[in-house]
Amino acid sequence: MHNDPTPRLSDLVAANDGAASDRRTFLTRASALTLAIPGVAALAACDRPESQPPASSGPGSPPTQIPDNSNSRLDSAVVRDEHHAATSATGGAVDPSSVTYHRFAPELPPPPADGRLVLHWHAREVPVRINDEMVVAAWTFEGDIPGPIVHCRVGDTVEFTLTNDVAIPHSMDFHAAQIDPKVAFRSVPKGESVTFTFKPKYAGAFMYHCGTAPVLMHIGTGMYGALIVSPREGLPPAKEFVLVQGEYYLAPPKNGVRAFDYEKMLSTLPDHLCFNGRPGQYMKEPIRVKVGDRVRFWVVAAGPSHPCHFHVVGEQFDSVWLGAPPASPLRGVQTFTVPAGGGLVFDLLCDIPGEFPFVNHAFGHGQKGAIGILQVE
């Protein structure tokens, strides 16, 4: 017997049978299930005309649950703009030929020597060239996709400030933080800043991303990256690299620049899927190491929707850490899945020379750009 007063999705479906059932009616009713089905309320908001206020609960009905951070009406207006993430980076003032390409450096930067990682970043809209032929209109942290790779140790102090330079509100969600998200991860409007401090409790490869609603669009338009947290006791010496898998859902070119398409994001069928923001970049410019090196890949699957089934062709992983390294590694692993929003650590010993492709072994995604070469010389 169902005694929970909160309506179930099946109840909503049944209530629509025989009625004038359409997507708007269904999503408006389903917004009451926000906590049970994250994102439903955001979809309902995106489908609601600008002049129509949110549906209110009738007498005796439970109040509609609204996520604390779904406070960006501007986002919903942008989504309704033909389902494209309209941005100043698509404007006629941008000359795509002036946007240069650069390989995203995968090397893990050193942690702070004094145990304090101080970051002051800006949310910016910029055109980003992801290959020789394509420029995208990105929402970014610090002007690139992904945002900066950052590195600290367990127990270090991370002092973070985000200043928003653009009209759309933005925020920051660090998966490595234990902090009140309603306070620290709140959205900030143009010209304002949010500052917070935390100390990572666990080692690992952690995602960060904009958490402003709809989160799907903010991650899908480029606002994500990796914070690597090393254990204080250290790991075996290695050549260390960071791979952040991300997805591109793109609209047709406008003024030579491609905006991001929210409707495609909802379909979860990306145009491109790649490591560190550029499809196939490490095929053209491989990651190079020497015979005898231990290689460590810190792999984050930023999504917004797909995992990374990480595999190195012609090798096996000496160690894979599901949780905080260095405890309890898996040994002798061929492929392991990094979930969307998660991160794992992969070690391998390069004991023979050759070209070793690293790839998302879900090859429908690997062939869309999530592939590179580890060159062992």
Short mmCIF file of C-alpha atoms in Angstrom, two decimals:
data_model
loop_
_atom_site.label_atom_id
_atom_site.label_comp_id
_atom_site.label_asym_id
_atom_site.label_seq_id
_atom_site.Cartn_x
_atom_site.Cartn_y
_atom_site.Cartn_z
CA MET A 1 0.00 0.00 0.00
CA HIS A 2 1.35 3.44 -0.92
CA ASN A 3 1.19 5.69 2.17
CA ASP A 4 3.81 8.26 1.12
CA PRO A 5 1.96 11.55 0.38
CA THR A 6 4.50 12.45 -2.33
CA PRO A 7 3.09 11.57 -5.78
CA ARG A 8 4.87 8.91 -7.79
CA LEU A 9 5.79 9.19 -11.46
CA SER A 10 3.39 6.32 -12.22
CA ASP A 11 0.58 8.28 -10.53
CA LEU A 12 1.27 11.24 -12.81
CA VAL A 13 1.22 9.05 -15.89
CA ALA A 14 -2.10 7.52 -14.81
CA ALA A 15 -3.54 10.97 -14.10
CA ASN A 16 -2.78 12.03 -17.65
CA ASP A 17 -4.52 9.05 -19.28
CA GLY A 18 -7.63 10.21 -21.14
CA ALA A 19 -6.77 13.87 -20.55
CA ALA A 20 -5.21 16.47 -22.78
CA SER A 21 -1.79 15.01 -22.10
CA ASP A 22 1.18 16.97 -23.38
CA ARG A 23 4.78 17.42 -22.33
CA ARG A 24 4.16 20.77 -20.62
CA THR A 25 1.31 19.45 -18.46
CA PHE A 26 3.26 16.35 -17.53
CA LEU A 27 6.45 18.22 -16.61
CA THR A 28 4.55 20.82 -14.59
CA ARG A 29 2.93 18.06 -12.51
CA ALA A 30 6.20 16.18 -12.32
CA SER A 31 7.99 19.18 -10.82
CA ALA A 32 6.63 18.04 -7.46
CA LEU A 33 9.03 15.13 -7.75
CA THR A 34 12.13 17.30 -7.97
CA LEU A 35 13.95 15.69 -5.07
CA ALA A 36 13.18 12.19 -6.31
CA ILE A 37 14.01 12.91 -9.96
CA PRO A 38 16.68 15.64 -10.14
CA GLY A 39 16.32 17.87 -13.19
CA VAL A 40 12.58 17.37 -13.76
CA ALA A 41 11.73 20.79 -12.37
CA ALA A 42 14.41 22.38 -14.53
CA LEU A 43 12.87 20.75 -17.60
CA ALA A 44 9.43 21.98 -16.61
CA ALA A 45 10.80 25.50 -16.17
CA CYS A 46 12.47 25.33 -19.58
CA ASP A 47 9.17 24.32 -21.21
CA ARG A 48 7.06 27.00 -19.50
CA PRO A 49 6.29 30.26 -21.39
CA GLU A 50 8.00 33.36 -19.95
CA SER A 51 4.66 34.89 -18.91
CA GLN A 52 3.36 31.80 -17.15
CA PRO A 53 4.33 31.52 -13.45
CA PRO A 54 5.11 28.15 -11.85
CA ALA A 55 2.02 26.11 -11.00
CA SER A 56 1.03 26.50 -7.35
CA SER A 57 -0.15 23.70 -5.13
CA GLY A 58 -3.88 23.48 -4.51
CA PRO A 59 -5.51 23.29 -1.07
CA GLY A 60 -4.40 20.20 0.78
CA SER A 61 -1.64 19.44 -1.73
CA PRO A 62 1.95 19.01 -0.60
CA PRO A 63 4.08 22.07 -1.39
CA THR A 64 6.18 21.88 -4.55
CA GLN A 65 9.81 21.11 -3.74
CA ILE A 66 12.24 23.52 -5.40
CA PRO A 67 16.01 22.90 -5.43
CA ASP A 68 17.91 25.47 -3.41
CA ASN A 69 20.20 26.32 -6.31
CA SER A 70 17.61 26.49 -9.10
CA ASN A 71 17.64 30.27 -8.91
CA SER A 72 18.58 31.29 -12.44
CA ARG A 73 15.54 32.38 -14.44
CA LEU A 74 17.97 33.69 -17.01
CA ASP A 75 19.10 30.12 -17.69
CA SER A 76 15.56 29.03 -18.52
CA ALA A 77 15.22 31.96 -20.90
CA VAL A 78 18.44 30.92 -22.64
CA VAL A 79 17.28 27.33 -22.96
CA ARG A 80 14.07 28.47 -24.62
CA ASP A 81 16.09 30.31 -27.28
CA GLU A 82 15.63 27.53 -29.85
CA HIS A 83 17.22 25.12 -27.37
CA HIS A 84 20.64 26.66 -27.99
CA ALA A 85 22.85 28.07 -25.27
CA ALA A 86 22.84 31.63 -26.60
CA THR A 87 26.04 33.39 -25.68
CA SER A 88 27.96 36.51 -26.58
CA ALA A 89 30.67 34.23 -27.98
CA THR A 90 28.38 33.55 -30.98
CA GLY A 91 28.08 37.23 -31.84
CA GLY A 92 29.16 38.74 -35.12
CA ALA A 93 32.09 40.49 -33.42
CA VAL A 94 33.95 37.17 -33.13
CA ASP A 95 36.26 36.32 -36.01
CA PRO A 96 36.69 32.51 -35.88
CA SER A 97 39.97 32.75 -37.80
CA SER A 98 41.43 34.70 -34.88
CA VAL A 99 40.69 31.87 -32.41
CA THR A 100 43.83 29.76 -32.17
CA TYR A 101 44.07 26.06 -31.35
CA HIS A 102 46.21 24.73 -28.53
CA ARG A 103 46.82 21.24 -27.23
CA PHE A 104 45.52 20.91 -23.67
CA ALA A 105 48.51 19.95 -21.50
CA PRO A 106 47.62 16.70 -19.65
CA GLU A 107 50.53 16.75 -17.17
CA LEU A 108 49.58 16.86 -13.48
CA PRO A 109 50.81 20.16 -11.98
CA PRO A 110 52.62 20.08 -8.62
CA PRO A 111 50.66 20.62 -5.39
CA PRO A 112 51.24 23.79 -3.38
CA ALA A 113 54.42 23.65 -1.30
CA ASP A 114 52.86 25.40 1.69
CA GLY A 115 49.63 23.36 1.89
CA ARG A 116 47.40 26.24 0.70
CA LEU A 117 45.83 26.21 -2.76
CA VAL A 118 44.54 29.72 -3.47
CA LEU A 119 42.33 30.06 -6.57
CA HIS A 120 40.51 33.11 -7.90
CA TRP A 121 38.70 32.18 -11.10
CA HIS A 122 36.33 33.96 -13.46
CA ALA A 123 33.28 32.60 -15.27
CA ARG A 124 33.68 33.74 -18.87
CA GLU A 125 32.04 33.26 -22.27
CA VAL A 126 34.72 32.71 -24.90
CA PRO A 127 35.11 31.04 -28.29
CA VAL A 128 37.28 27.92 -28.03
CA ARG A 129 38.81 26.14 -31.02
CA ILE A 130 38.54 22.38 -30.47
CA ASN A 131 40.10 21.31 -33.80
CA ASP A 132 41.32 22.83 -37.05
CA GLU A 133 37.78 23.21 -38.42
CA MET A 134 35.63 24.00 -35.39
CA VAL A 135 35.16 26.84 -32.91
CA VAL A 136 32.57 26.51 -30.13
CA ALA A 137 30.86 29.21 -28.05
CA ALA A 138 31.89 28.06 -24.59
CA TRP A 139 30.90 28.91 -21.05
CA THR A 140 34.12 28.47 -19.10
CA PHE A 141 36.09 28.67 -15.94
CA GLU A 142 39.18 30.72 -16.82
CA GLY A 143 38.55 30.71 -20.56
CA ASP A 144 39.06 27.07 -21.58
CA ILE A 145 37.42 23.63 -21.77
CA PRO A 146 38.00 21.97 -19.40
CA GLY A 147 38.86 24.47 -16.70
CA PRO A 148 42.32 24.44 -15.11
CA ILE A 149 43.68 21.18 -13.71
CA VAL A 150 44.49 21.78 -10.05
CA HIS A 151 46.33 19.62 -7.53
CA CYS A 152 46.61 19.48 -3.75
CA ARG A 153 47.10 16.92 -0.98
CA VAL A 154 44.66 15.49 1.56
CA GLY A 155 44.24 18.03 4.34
CA ASP A 156 45.51 21.01 2.34
CA THR A 157 43.46 24.19 2.52
CA VAL A 158 41.70 25.17 -0.69
CA GLU A 159 40.70 28.85 -0.77
CA PHE A 160 38.43 29.44 -3.73
CA THR A 161 36.78 32.55 -5.19
CA LEU A 162 34.57 32.64 -8.27
CA THR A 163 33.79 35.98 -9.92
CA ASN A 164 31.09 35.98 -12.58
CA ASP A 165 31.91 38.16 -15.59
CA VAL A 166 28.79 37.36 -17.66
CA ALA A 167 25.03 37.89 -17.68
CA ILE A 168 24.09 34.28 -16.86
CA PRO A 169 24.50 33.36 -13.16
CA HIS A 170 27.15 30.72 -12.41
CA SER A 171 28.48 28.78 -9.43
CA MET A 172 31.11 26.22 -8.44
CA ASP A 173 30.62 22.70 -7.08
CA PHE A 174 33.78 20.90 -5.94
CA HIS A 175 33.18 17.15 -5.53
CA ALA A 176 36.21 17.04 -3.21
CA ALA A 177 34.63 19.43 -0.70
CA GLN A 178 32.60 18.66 2.40
CA ILE A 179 30.70 21.91 2.77
CA ASP A 180 27.16 23.31 2.87
CA PRO A 181 26.28 23.52 -0.85
CA LYS A 182 23.44 25.99 -0.29
CA VAL A 183 26.01 28.49 0.97
CA ALA A 184 29.25 27.67 -0.86
CA PHE A 185 27.85 26.43 -4.18
CA ARG A 186 25.30 29.21 -4.59
CA SER A 187 24.85 30.99 -7.91
CA VAL A 188 26.28 34.46 -8.33
CA PRO A 189 25.05 37.12 -10.79
CA LYS A 190 27.21 39.21 -13.07
CA GLY A 191 29.85 41.27 -11.30
CA GLU A 192 29.57 39.42 -8.00
CA SER A 193 31.75 36.80 -6.32
CA VAL A 194 31.47 33.85 -3.98
CA THR A 195 34.31 32.70 -1.72
CA PHE A 196 34.67 29.54 0.33
CA THR A 197 37.34 27.35 1.92
CA PHE A 198 37.58 23.58 2.38
CA LYS A 199 40.07 20.82 3.17
CA PRO A 200 39.81 17.63 1.06
CA LYS A 201 39.32 14.58 3.25
CA TYR A 202 40.04 11.85 0.68
CA ALA A 203 42.56 11.32 -2.08
CA GLY A 204 41.40 10.79 -5.65
CA ALA A 205 40.46 12.36 -8.98
CA PHE A 206 37.56 14.73 -8.29
CA MET A 207 35.33 16.60 -10.69
CA TYR A 208 34.36 20.24 -10.29
CA HIS A 209 31.60 21.96 -12.25
CA CYS A 210 29.09 24.78 -12.35
CA GLY A 211 26.05 23.76 -10.30
CA THR A 212 23.59 26.41 -11.47
CA ALA A 213 20.32 25.09 -12.88
CA PRO A 214 19.90 23.54 -15.31
CA VAL A 215 23.16 21.84 -14.38
CA LEU A 216 23.04 19.75 -17.57
CA MET A 217 23.45 22.88 -19.68
CA HIS A 218 26.23 24.43 -17.62
CA ILE A 219 28.35 21.27 -17.64
CA GLY A 220 27.42 20.56 -21.25
CA THR A 221 28.52 24.03 -22.33
CA GLY A 222 32.01 23.62 -20.87
CA MET A 223 31.99 24.50 -17.17
CA TYR A 224 33.85 21.54 -15.66
CA GLY A 225 37.32 20.33 -14.73
CA ALA A 226 39.40 18.23 -12.32
CA LEU A 227 40.83 18.72 -8.84
CA ILE A 228 43.41 16.00 -8.10
CA VAL A 229 43.95 15.20 -4.42
CA SER A 230 47.08 13.19 -3.66
CA PRO A 231 47.45 11.11 -0.49
CA ARG A 232 49.78 12.56 2.11
CA GLU A 233 51.72 9.27 2.34
CA GLY A 234 52.43 9.46 -1.38
CA LEU A 235 52.23 6.97 -4.25
CA PRO A 236 55.01 5.22 -6.21
CA PRO A 237 56.91 7.71 -8.41
CA ALA A 238 55.24 7.99 -11.83
CA LYS A 239 54.72 10.15 -14.87
CA GLU A 240 51.28 11.56 -14.01
CA PHE A 241 48.61 12.74 -16.44
CA VAL A 242 45.03 13.99 -16.07
CA LEU A 243 42.30 13.07 -18.56
CA VAL A 244 38.90 14.75 -18.22
CA GLN A 245 36.32 13.20 -20.54
CA GLY A 246 33.66 15.61 -21.77
CA GLU A 247 30.87 15.74 -24.35
CA TYR A 248 29.92 18.22 -27.09
CA TYR A 249 26.31 18.79 -28.20
CA LEU A 250 26.46 21.41 -30.92
CA ALA A 251 24.09 23.57 -32.96
CA PRO A 252 24.78 24.50 -36.63
CA PRO A 253 27.43 27.21 -37.14
CA LYS A 254 26.45 30.86 -36.75
CA ASN A 255 29.01 33.43 -37.85
CA GLY A 256 31.49 30.56 -38.02
CA VAL A 257 30.98 29.56 -34.38
CA ARG A 258 28.90 26.66 -33.05
CA ALA A 259 26.76 27.19 -29.94
CA PHE A 260 25.77 24.34 -27.65
CA ASP A 261 22.37 22.68 -28.10
CA TYR A 262 20.36 21.94 -24.95
CA GLU A 263 17.84 19.72 -26.75
CA LYS A 264 20.73 17.52 -27.92
CA MET A 265 22.01 17.37 -24.33
CA LEU A 266 18.65 15.98 -23.28
CA SER A 267 18.95 13.32 -25.99
CA THR A 268 22.37 12.26 -24.57
CA LEU A 269 23.67 11.70 -28.13
CA PRO A 270 26.83 13.83 -28.34
CA ASP A 271 28.41 15.06 -31.56
CA HIS A 272 31.87 14.63 -30.05
CA LEU A 273 33.23 13.02 -26.91
CA CYS A 274 36.85 13.57 -25.96
CA PHE A 275 39.64 13.87 -23.42
CA ASN A 276 40.54 17.38 -22.24
CA GLY A 277 38.26 19.27 -24.57
CA ARG A 278 39.66 18.42 -28.00
CA PRO A 279 38.59 15.32 -29.97
CA GLY A 280 41.55 13.12 -30.82
CA GLN A 281 44.19 15.68 -29.82
CA TYR A 282 46.52 13.05 -28.33
CA MET A 283 46.42 11.07 -31.58
CA LYS A 284 48.09 13.95 -33.41
CA GLU A 285 50.31 14.89 -30.45
CA PRO A 286 50.79 11.76 -28.27
CA ILE A 287 51.65 11.60 -24.61
CA ARG A 288 55.30 10.51 -24.54
CA VAL A 289 57.10 8.48 -21.85
CA LYS A 290 60.11 6.17 -21.60
CA VAL A 291 60.45 2.40 -21.28
CA GLY A 292 60.51 1.58 -17.58
CA ASP A 293 58.30 4.48 -16.56
CA ARG A 294 55.28 4.00 -14.36
CA VAL A 295 52.40 6.01 -15.85
CA ARG A 296 49.51 7.23 -13.73
CA PHE A 297 46.29 8.42 -15.33
CA TRP A 298 43.93 10.43 -13.13
CA VAL A 299 40.68 10.04 -15.11
CA VAL A 300 37.55 12.14 -14.52
CA ALA A 301 34.32 11.57 -16.47
CA ALA A 302 32.74 15.02 -16.45
CA GLY A 303 29.81 13.93 -18.58
CA PRO A 304 27.39 15.56 -18.38
CA SER A 305 25.81 12.16 -19.13
CA HIS A 306 28.24 9.41 -20.18
CA PRO A 307 30.81 7.28 -18.34
CA CYS A 308 34.32 6.49 -19.54
CA HIS A 309 35.21 2.81 -19.99
CA PHE A 310 38.95 3.40 -19.75
CA HIS A 311 41.33 1.00 -21.50
CA VAL A 312 44.91 1.06 -22.83
CA VAL A 313 45.36 -1.15 -25.89
CA GLY A 314 48.27 -3.60 -25.47
CA GLU A 315 48.59 -3.05 -21.72
CA GLN A 316 46.94 -3.86 -18.41
CA PHE A 317 46.66 -1.68 -15.34
CA ASP A 318 48.97 -2.62 -12.53
CA SER A 319 46.65 -0.83 -10.09
CA VAL A 320 43.23 0.79 -10.24
CA TRP A 321 41.89 2.71 -7.26
CA LEU A 322 38.11 2.96 -6.90
CA GLY A 323 38.36 4.91 -3.67
CA ALA A 324 41.09 6.87 -1.97
CA PRO A 325 44.57 5.69 -2.96
CA PRO A 326 46.82 4.06 -1.86
CA ALA A 327 44.49 1.63 -0.01
CA SER A 328 43.03 -1.50 -1.64
CA PRO A 329 43.90 -1.22 -5.34
CA LEU A 330 42.55 -3.63 -7.94
CA ARG A 331 45.35 -5.49 -9.74
CA GLY A 332 45.76 -6.62 -13.33
CA VAL A 333 42.73 -4.78 -14.74
CA GLN A 334 42.04 -4.52 -18.48
CA THR A 335 39.20 -1.95 -18.52
CA PHE A 336 37.31 -0.14 -15.81
CA THR A 337 34.38 2.26 -15.88
CA VAL A 338 34.58 5.79 -14.52
CA PRO A 339 30.99 6.96 -13.91
CA ALA A 340 29.74 10.35 -15.05
CA GLY A 341 30.63 12.72 -12.24
CA GLY A 342 33.31 10.36 -10.90
CA GLY A 343 37.05 9.83 -11.06
CA LEU A 344 39.46 6.89 -10.80
CA VAL A 345 43.22 6.43 -10.71
CA PHE A 346 44.95 4.05 -13.15
CA ASP A 347 48.61 2.90 -12.93
CA LEU A 348 50.50 0.91 -15.53
CA LEU A 349 54.15 -0.11 -16.02
CA CYS A 350 55.59 0.72 -19.43
CA ASP A 351 57.99 -2.18 -19.82
CA ILE A 352 58.00 -2.44 -23.65
CA PRO A 353 58.24 0.25 -26.36
CA GLY A 354 55.43 1.02 -28.77
CA GLU A 355 52.31 3.06 -29.49
CA PHE A 356 49.57 2.24 -27.00
CA PRO A 357 46.14 3.76 -27.69
CA PHE A 358 44.18 4.84 -24.61
CA VAL A 359 40.47 4.92 -25.26
CA ASN A 360 36.93 4.92 -24.01
CA HIS A 361 36.26 1.27 -24.91
CA ALA A 362 32.60 2.06 -25.56
CA PHE A 363 33.73 2.54 -29.14
CA GLY A 364 30.71 4.53 -30.24
CA HIS A 365 32.21 7.17 -27.98
CA GLY A 366 35.86 6.32 -28.55
CA GLN A 367 35.40 6.91 -32.28
CA LYS A 368 33.79 10.30 -31.57
CA GLY A 369 37.11 11.52 -30.17
CA ALA A 370 37.78 9.86 -26.79
CA ILE A 371 41.05 8.30 -27.89
CA GLY A 372 44.77 9.10 -27.75
CA ILE A 373 48.22 7.55 -28.02
CA LEU A 374 50.64 6.77 -25.19
CA GLN A 375 54.02 6.70 -26.97
CA VAL A 376 56.55 4.57 -25.05
CA GLU A 377 60.10 5.20 -26.36
#
